[in-house]
Amino acid sequence: MTHATRRKLRVLLATSEAVPFAKTGGLGDVAGSLPQALIAEGAKCAVIMPKYATIPQEHRDRMEHLGEMYVPLAWRSVYCGVEHLVHDGVDFYFLDNEDYFKRDSLYGYFDDGERFAFFSKAICEAIELFPELQCDVVQCNDWQTALVPVFLREFYRESDACNNVKCVFTVHNVKFQGQFGDSLLDDVLGVGHIPAAADQLRCDDRSINFMKGALCYSDLLTTVSPSYAVELQMPFFGEGLDYMFRRRASILSGILNGIDQGIWNPETDPLIAFHYGADSIDGKKEAKRALQEECGLVQDEDAPLIVMIGRLTNQKGLGLVRYAMGRIMSEGAQMVVLGTGDADQEEAFRYFESCYPGQMCARITFDNALSHRMYAGGDILLMPSEFEPCGLSQMIAMRYGTLPVVRETGGLRDSVQPYNQFTGEGTGFSFANMNADEMADCLLGACWLYRDNKEAWRVLQRRGMTTDFSWDRAAVEYLELFHALHPEIIPWKKR
Ligand code: ADP
């Protein structure tokens, strides 16, 4: 082993989306927030992503052209520009090829396999050619960057810049694995003649699976909550890759995502009219009254106000809510639902609104400002997901003193401590099974506590509002894992 040196660990975060440049889901939030937190904890961190045509012009105007390169892709050499900008103290590098990235949206094209194979190969090439991009750890995220570990090992072992780079692969959603026809092996990836690579990428006779490649080739695997790391190893959650997660269990860890506690803060949130904090919660009563008025609900302080905010898809356990709606409404609770998604789910909640005027409101739209008012004005956030890799809504709700009722899965299980009526412990309520009566029992138990034991409710609210869901905690955990891959680098900050 070489001499140990104290210096900053250099992390390159490879991602297909990052806030504020491009976002379709939670990955965009992670890539937008984690780098700053890693830097604050004493690492160097840069982000590399595609230069999409959809990146807002104000950011494109600030990009500086760093250079260009030709990326070897099987039998071709493909042009790639490299652009750079600094945003909130983080270096962002954009890989530019208009054939691949000058499109109306990020994903969903016939050649997605080729587009993101190109992106992954271009990342390797950029690490080799641009000194600014040299790193100790490359953190790859989801299938779009899953080929980086494969390419680095198969094509860049001889490169001084690449041969000591450790690959970390982070799973944000195992439902999307990047499965394509195996003609890509020869035509695009250029690994058809390497039996080990071809074998490890294959998932059946005719298809290859990018994520499977990353699971085989990475030095470390992470996912976005400790419970999801266990669930990924089960057939029910693993989407056909559970056997791979079991095989690689010794290098698999779960780190709970954070939330941006600057944005999600009921004391300063500019999108809510009434501010409040853990020790001065009166403003929340006003926020509830305002939300009831806005949504056409009866102005009753004692009626527990249940909010649901999120995609209206099967993953979110909406079947349970639909089944139990009559029982919930007959107990005098109120409900506001905000979300878009599957047509049948949207229709069901519109129908409930017409059945329960003054008690139920469905806003079938995407409305960030309304979501803030709902987190502030609600008493209870309902999130009975079938699976939830991490989940942000439950953490945001706790910050706003809105107690979550969740199913015990993935990140919901890891972030919500269930109420114990004997000890008073807890930050919310949870139930175990995908069973509508079990959910309704748990939810109505929470409603009862809200109405009849204000003191206990207040204690739970305060505990949730003061729990640390910051990215700093996640960054410390990531850096501990990254440093274990590089024992020759002594951490810059003492931890
Ligand atoms: P997922 O990533 O599965 O969609 P999360 O709970 O992790 O679910 O994150 C969802 C985020 O998107 C939350 O911040 C939530 O407030 C926000 N969100 C979801 N749907 C809507 C909507 N219709 N309007 C406003 N914000 C929404």
XYZ file of C-alpha atoms and ligand atoms in Angstrom:
522
model
C 0.000 0.000 0.000
C 1.194 3.542 -0.759
C 1.903 6.021 2.044
C -1.173 7.353 3.810
C -1.785 11.046 3.076
C -4.219 13.526 4.583
C -6.107 15.161 1.766
C -9.617 15.750 0.552
C -11.283 12.710 -0.980
C -12.330 13.552 -4.546
C -15.845 12.360 -5.396
C -17.354 12.561 -8.878
C -21.120 12.145 -8.834
C -22.333 10.755 -12.164
C -26.024 11.348 -12.733
C -28.611 11.702 -15.478
C -30.411 14.499 -13.583
C -29.696 17.127 -10.936
C -31.693 20.054 -9.561
C -31.844 22.858 -10.786
C -30.796 21.689 -14.271
C -32.988 18.639 -14.912
C -35.325 16.589 -12.730
C -37.900 13.831 -13.177
C -37.749 12.301 -9.685
C -35.933 11.862 -6.386
C -32.547 11.279 -8.067
C -32.594 14.910 -9.230
C -33.033 16.092 -5.635
C -30.258 13.855 -4.323
C -27.783 14.958 -6.991
C -28.708 18.583 -6.348
C -28.213 18.445 -2.571
C -25.701 15.715 -1.659
C -22.598 17.337 -3.297
C -22.839 20.464 -1.137
C -23.193 18.341 1.986
C -20.164 16.193 1.002
C -18.122 19.363 0.485
C -19.231 20.700 3.881
C -18.020 17.444 5.431
C -14.516 17.885 4.006
C -14.597 16.148 0.602
C -14.203 17.531 -2.906
C -17.240 16.802 -5.018
C -18.128 17.522 -8.633
C -21.163 16.448 -10.647
C -21.178 15.176 -14.240
C -24.396 14.992 -16.275
C -25.707 15.290 -19.852
C -26.180 18.712 -21.398
C -29.881 18.389 -22.203
C -31.620 20.895 -24.473
C -34.182 21.323 -21.669
C -31.681 22.858 -19.207
C -32.986 26.410 -18.579
C -31.289 29.076 -20.693
C -30.144 31.076 -17.634
C -27.870 28.125 -16.725
C -26.767 27.399 -20.303
C -25.636 31.015 -20.603
C -23.272 30.548 -17.671
C -21.585 27.394 -19.061
C -17.975 27.659 -20.140
C -16.594 25.376 -22.868
C -13.805 23.309 -21.374
C -12.882 21.234 -24.391
C -13.975 18.318 -26.523
C -13.129 14.690 -27.054
C -14.058 11.733 -29.253
C -15.628 8.883 -27.322
C -14.932 5.333 -28.559
C -18.248 3.495 -28.869
C -17.716 0.013 -30.321
C -16.486 0.711 -33.922
C -17.278 4.455 -33.812
C -15.718 7.603 -32.438
C -18.398 9.995 -31.249
C -18.024 13.740 -30.610
C -18.551 14.995 -27.062
C -18.165 18.565 -25.781
C -17.392 19.241 -22.130
C -18.908 22.322 -20.481
C -18.505 23.602 -16.950
C -20.247 25.875 -14.487
C -20.147 26.462 -10.748
C -23.499 26.418 -8.989
C -23.809 27.103 -5.250
C -20.134 26.264 -4.814
C -20.327 22.924 -6.670
C -18.564 22.221 -9.994
C -20.972 20.838 -12.593
C -19.653 19.301 -15.826
C -22.004 18.791 -18.769
C -21.384 16.301 -21.579
C -22.644 17.628 -24.860
C -23.772 15.686 -27.903
C -26.812 17.119 -29.646
C -27.730 13.869 -31.426
C -28.293 12.247 -28.063
C -29.389 15.047 -25.755
C -31.095 17.718 -27.873
C -34.565 16.291 -27.241
C -37.803 17.409 -25.579
C -37.457 15.225 -22.499
C -34.837 13.268 -20.599
C -35.898 9.665 -21.209
C -38.338 7.527 -23.163
C -36.640 7.284 -26.580
C -36.035 4.210 -28.786
C -32.271 4.668 -28.406
C -32.086 5.284 -24.628
C -29.713 2.315 -24.289
C -27.288 3.859 -26.780
C -27.708 7.390 -25.356
C -26.762 6.392 -21.833
C -24.093 3.899 -22.896
C -22.522 6.883 -24.676
C -22.944 9.026 -21.558
C -21.283 6.386 -19.356
C -18.370 5.878 -21.760
C -17.933 9.653 -22.083
C -17.673 9.918 -18.279
C -14.777 7.418 -18.287
C -13.104 9.223 -21.151
C -13.512 12.585 -19.393
C -11.941 11.234 -16.189
C -8.977 10.088 -18.259
C -8.549 13.274 -20.309
C -9.558 16.187 -18.082
C -7.458 16.772 -14.934
C -10.400 18.636 -13.343
C -12.390 15.407 -13.384
C -9.832 13.126 -11.791
C -11.328 11.498 -8.725
C -10.931 8.792 -6.085
C -14.569 7.685 -6.112
C -17.132 7.844 -8.890
C -20.644 7.553 -7.522
C -23.001 6.264 -10.227
C -26.764 6.509 -9.875
C -29.407 4.205 -11.368
C -29.220 2.475 -14.757
C -28.299 5.575 -16.772
C -24.767 5.552 -15.332
C -24.590 1.833 -14.539
C -22.102 1.088 -17.326
C -19.388 3.317 -15.848
C -18.058 0.545 -13.544
C -18.157 -1.935 -16.448
C -16.282 0.340 -18.859
C -13.731 1.509 -16.287
C -12.775 -2.075 -15.494
C -12.814 -3.390 -19.062
C -11.254 -0.468 -20.975
C -9.445 1.891 -18.602
C -7.396 -0.386 -16.332
C -4.165 0.780 -17.925
C -5.003 4.453 -17.469
C -3.158 6.239 -14.640
C -6.133 8.525 -14.073
C -8.630 5.667 -13.838
C -6.936 2.625 -12.367
C -7.409 3.617 -8.742
C -10.929 5.013 -9.106
C -13.416 3.094 -6.931
C -16.964 2.685 -8.218
C -19.991 3.157 -6.000
C -23.410 2.368 -7.461
C -26.530 3.826 -5.824
C -29.981 2.348 -6.470
C -32.800 4.911 -6.292
C -35.469 2.747 -7.895
C -34.956 -0.882 -8.894
C -38.048 -0.795 -11.123
C -36.009 0.870 -13.868
C -32.986 -1.274 -14.722
C -32.103 -0.345 -18.298
C -32.941 -3.541 -20.196
C -32.161 -3.593 -23.915
C -31.604 -6.018 -26.787
C -28.247 -7.810 -26.723
C -27.240 -6.390 -30.124
C -25.963 -3.417 -28.096
C -23.127 -5.586 -26.756
C -21.302 -5.485 -30.112
C -22.796 -2.434 -31.779
C -22.536 0.123 -28.964
C -20.867 -1.188 -25.816
C -18.064 -2.958 -27.695
C -17.856 -5.763 -25.114
C -19.305 -8.601 -27.212
C -15.846 -10.155 -27.511
C -15.199 -10.016 -23.720
C -16.970 -13.098 -22.307
C -16.923 -11.940 -18.670
C -18.530 -8.604 -19.520
C -21.095 -10.040 -21.900
C -22.045 -12.739 -19.366
C -22.450 -10.335 -16.505
C -24.549 -7.928 -18.527
C -26.865 -10.581 -19.947
C -30.198 -11.167 -18.203
C -31.632 -13.687 -20.700
C -30.939 -15.097 -24.163
C -31.707 -11.875 -25.973
C -31.428 -9.032 -23.451
C -28.869 -7.211 -21.405
C -29.432 -5.316 -18.170
C -27.296 -2.241 -17.405
C -28.071 -2.295 -13.670
C -27.007 -5.931 -13.399
C -23.658 -4.879 -14.874
C -23.205 -2.277 -12.131
C -24.152 -4.766 -9.418
C -21.413 -7.114 -10.671
C -18.668 -4.560 -11.316
C -18.996 -1.974 -8.504
C -16.792 -1.806 -5.411
C -19.687 -0.680 -3.224
C -23.465 -0.661 -3.569
C -25.759 1.725 -1.753
C -29.442 2.490 -1.749
C -31.567 5.235 -0.250
C -32.654 3.675 3.051
C -31.408 0.824 5.282
C -34.734 -1.050 5.065
C -34.818 -0.863 1.259
C -31.310 -2.381 1.273
C -32.804 -5.438 2.985
C -35.967 -5.439 0.858
C -33.990 -5.379 -2.411
C -32.792 -8.871 -1.501
C -36.381 -10.192 -1.424
C -38.224 -11.415 -4.542
C -41.245 -9.173 -3.792
C -39.166 -5.976 -3.990
C -36.131 -7.001 -6.048
C -37.808 -6.899 -9.504
C -35.890 -9.968 -10.656
C -32.506 -8.742 -9.374
C -33.025 -9.874 -5.759
C -30.573 -12.760 -6.289
C -27.902 -10.256 -7.325
C -28.506 -8.111 -4.235
C -28.283 -11.218 -2.055
C -25.033 -12.223 -3.751
C -23.561 -8.752 -3.171
C -25.116 -8.235 0.284
C -21.705 -7.823 1.939
C -21.037 -4.598 -0.008
C -24.609 -3.256 0.073
C -25.588 -0.418 2.468
C -28.646 1.774 2.890
C -28.305 5.492 3.661
C -31.476 7.472 4.219
C -31.781 10.524 1.934
C -32.031 13.933 3.538
C -34.337 16.851 2.813
C -33.335 20.459 2.246
C -34.089 21.842 5.685
C -33.582 25.391 4.381
C -36.489 25.062 1.963
C -38.694 22.940 4.216
C -38.831 25.122 7.307
C -42.186 26.275 8.768
C -40.452 29.189 10.508
C -39.254 30.814 7.283
C -41.117 29.138 4.361
C -42.102 31.996 1.998
C -44.880 29.869 0.475
C -46.960 29.725 3.670
C -48.843 32.650 5.223
C -48.558 31.641 8.886
C -45.179 30.768 10.340
C -44.515 28.637 13.380
C -41.830 26.510 15.039
C -41.462 23.590 17.427
C -41.942 25.838 20.464
C -44.524 28.238 19.047
C -47.008 26.144 17.152
C -50.016 28.511 17.202
C -49.433 29.528 13.579
C -50.242 25.951 12.548
C -53.863 26.386 13.694
C -54.132 29.397 11.379
C -52.537 27.422 8.544
C -55.138 24.673 9.055
C -58.010 27.144 9.035
C -56.670 28.728 5.824
C -56.303 25.316 4.146
C -59.851 24.308 5.123
C -61.116 27.563 3.638
C -59.054 27.196 0.448
C -60.276 23.617 -0.086
C -63.929 24.255 0.750
C -63.884 22.129 3.903
C -65.972 22.760 7.029
C -63.994 25.089 9.356
C -63.702 22.786 12.321
C -60.513 22.825 14.359
C -61.338 19.496 15.991
C -61.833 17.567 12.757
C -58.528 15.787 12.041
C -57.322 16.981 8.635
C -55.596 14.211 6.656
C -53.420 15.228 3.689
C -51.952 13.085 0.918
C -49.315 14.540 -1.437
C -47.672 12.514 -4.181
C -47.943 10.568 -7.397
C -51.317 8.803 -7.686
C -49.926 5.408 -8.685
C -50.289 1.857 -7.384
C -46.918 2.059 -5.587
C -48.462 4.523 -3.135
C -51.007 2.062 -1.664
C -54.024 4.011 -2.906
C -56.155 0.865 -3.124
C -56.193 0.752 0.683
C -57.337 4.375 0.894
C -60.104 3.824 -1.649
C -61.347 0.752 0.212
C -61.331 2.486 3.605
C -62.664 5.885 2.484
C -66.231 5.311 3.728
C -65.010 4.331 7.179
C -62.582 7.277 7.422
C -65.226 9.797 6.374
C -67.882 8.331 8.699
C -65.547 9.043 11.638
C -65.652 12.763 10.814
C -62.103 13.152 9.481
C -61.372 15.546 6.609
C -59.069 14.835 3.669
C -57.192 16.797 1.003
C -55.434 14.866 -1.786
C -52.886 16.532 -4.101
C -51.362 14.576 -6.955
C -51.450 13.331 -10.512
C -50.940 9.854 -11.866
C -52.929 6.900 -13.170
C -56.276 7.870 -14.701
C -58.332 5.439 -12.576
C -56.792 6.756 -9.349
C -57.380 10.381 -10.336
C -60.989 9.529 -11.206
C -61.550 7.734 -7.887
C -60.485 10.740 -5.816
C -62.569 13.135 -7.938
C -65.514 10.832 -7.275
C -64.880 10.877 -3.500
C -64.833 14.668 -3.571
C -68.318 14.658 -5.062
C -69.502 12.142 -2.432
C -68.222 14.053 0.613
C -68.667 17.811 0.049
C -67.120 19.923 2.798
C -65.135 16.933 4.010
C -63.009 15.748 1.097
C -61.079 17.707 -1.542
C -59.118 16.319 -4.509
C -56.652 18.560 -6.311
C -55.557 16.573 -9.357
C -52.616 18.736 -10.362
C -48.952 19.412 -9.624
C -48.778 22.472 -7.378
C -45.647 23.043 -5.326
C -47.016 26.072 -3.433
C -50.185 24.191 -2.455
C -48.059 21.271 -1.249
C -46.310 23.662 1.179
C -49.684 24.933 2.452
C -50.855 21.338 2.885
C -47.756 20.248 4.829
C -48.355 23.269 7.095
C -52.157 23.057 7.378
C -52.624 19.292 7.722
C -52.741 17.354 10.997
C -51.883 13.946 9.525
C -50.015 12.897 6.351
C -51.182 9.523 5.030
C -48.615 7.447 3.085
C -49.565 3.732 2.956
C -47.059 2.817 0.193
C -46.643 -0.723 -1.077
C -42.935 0.021 -1.414
C -40.987 3.234 -0.824
C -37.198 3.272 -1.413
C -36.884 6.426 0.718
C -39.836 8.828 0.484
C -39.522 12.541 1.166
C -43.093 13.560 2.003
C -43.105 11.884 5.417
C -39.906 13.714 6.457
C -41.216 17.053 5.200
C -44.515 16.489 7.058
C -42.676 15.842 10.342
C -40.743 19.120 9.879
C -44.129 20.880 9.681
C -45.626 19.166 12.742
C -47.934 17.057 10.562
C -47.786 13.528 11.920
C -47.255 10.776 9.332
C -49.293 7.565 9.157
C -47.211 5.155 7.070
C -46.842 1.531 6.101
C -43.697 -0.049 7.509
C -41.646 -0.342 4.322
C -38.356 1.066 3.016
C -37.569 4.628 4.035
C -40.967 5.058 5.717
C -39.985 2.421 8.248
C -36.581 4.059 8.780
C -37.775 7.632 9.235
C -41.018 7.318 11.234
C -40.837 6.094 14.809
C -44.279 4.637 15.662
C -46.210 6.052 18.621
C -46.087 3.956 21.777
C -49.047 4.830 23.987
C -47.356 3.427 27.096
C -44.051 5.293 26.847
C -45.183 8.259 24.715
C -42.307 7.576 22.267
C -42.697 8.212 18.564
C -42.853 10.690 15.697
C -45.864 9.209 13.866
C -47.915 6.057 13.358
C -47.290 2.920 11.315
C -48.889 -0.370 10.307
C -47.332 -3.518 8.857
C -49.529 -5.177 6.232
C -51.096 -4.147 2.931
C -54.529 -4.425 4.520
C -57.111 -1.636 4.329
C -58.679 -2.364 7.740
C -55.270 -2.408 9.390
C -54.493 0.940 7.746
C -57.844 2.403 8.809
C -57.371 1.186 12.412
C -53.979 2.905 12.528
C -55.237 6.094 10.870
C -58.353 6.352 13.045
C -56.211 5.677 16.138
C -54.144 8.715 15.130
C -57.358 10.760 14.627
C -58.539 9.740 18.088
C -55.248 10.829 19.664
C -55.467 14.158 17.841
C -58.949 14.832 19.230
C -58.635 13.407 22.723
C -55.048 13.750 23.877
C -53.709 17.093 22.745
C -50.777 16.881 25.121
C -49.462 13.591 23.724
C -50.020 14.920 20.183
C -47.979 18.028 20.963
C -45.068 15.921 22.235
C -45.047 13.866 19.010
C -45.184 17.021 16.906
C -42.273 18.619 18.711
C -40.172 15.460 18.431
C -40.810 15.200 14.673
C -40.109 18.887 14.091
C -36.726 18.688 15.817
C -35.556 15.408 14.246
C -32.454 15.800 12.046
C -33.368 14.924 8.443
C -30.547 17.023 6.992
C -28.214 15.994 4.188
C -25.281 16.526 6.595
C -26.097 13.273 8.373
C -26.316 11.385 5.051
C -23.050 12.953 3.826
C -21.184 11.761 6.912
C -22.442 8.217 6.303
C -21.480 8.290 2.605
C -17.996 9.592 3.383
C -17.390 6.865 5.939
C -18.119 4.256 3.267
C -16.079 6.063 0.595
C -13.066 6.395 2.887
C -13.160 2.682 3.646
C -12.505 2.135 -0.095
C -9.393 4.329 0.114
C -7.522 3.543 3.348
C -4.492 5.432 1.958
C -6.389 8.751 2.213
C -6.780 10.147 5.718
C -10.022 12.142 6.033
C -9.594 15.903 5.745
C -12.023 16.483 8.603
C -11.573 14.465 11.780
C -14.577 12.214 12.281
P -41.585 9.829 -5.167
O -40.113 10.162 -5.344
O -41.895 8.362 -5.153
O -42.461 10.571 -6.124
P -41.291 11.164 -2.607
O -42.120 11.213 -1.374
O -39.892 10.660 -2.449
O -42.056 10.346 -3.707
O -41.156 12.644 -3.212
C -42.225 13.303 -3.753
C -41.932 14.802 -3.715
O -42.688 15.438 -4.737
C -42.363 15.450 -2.409
O -41.510 16.533 -2.152
C -43.777 15.948 -2.706
O -44.108 17.065 -1.909
C -43.649 16.328 -4.171
N -44.899 16.144 -4.929
C -45.390 14.980 -5.406
N -46.553 15.197 -6.069
C -46.791 16.521 -5.998
C -47.833 17.377 -6.509
N -48.859 16.885 -7.208
N -47.742 18.694 -6.267
C -46.699 19.198 -5.570
N -45.686 18.459 -5.072
C -45.722 17.132 -5.279
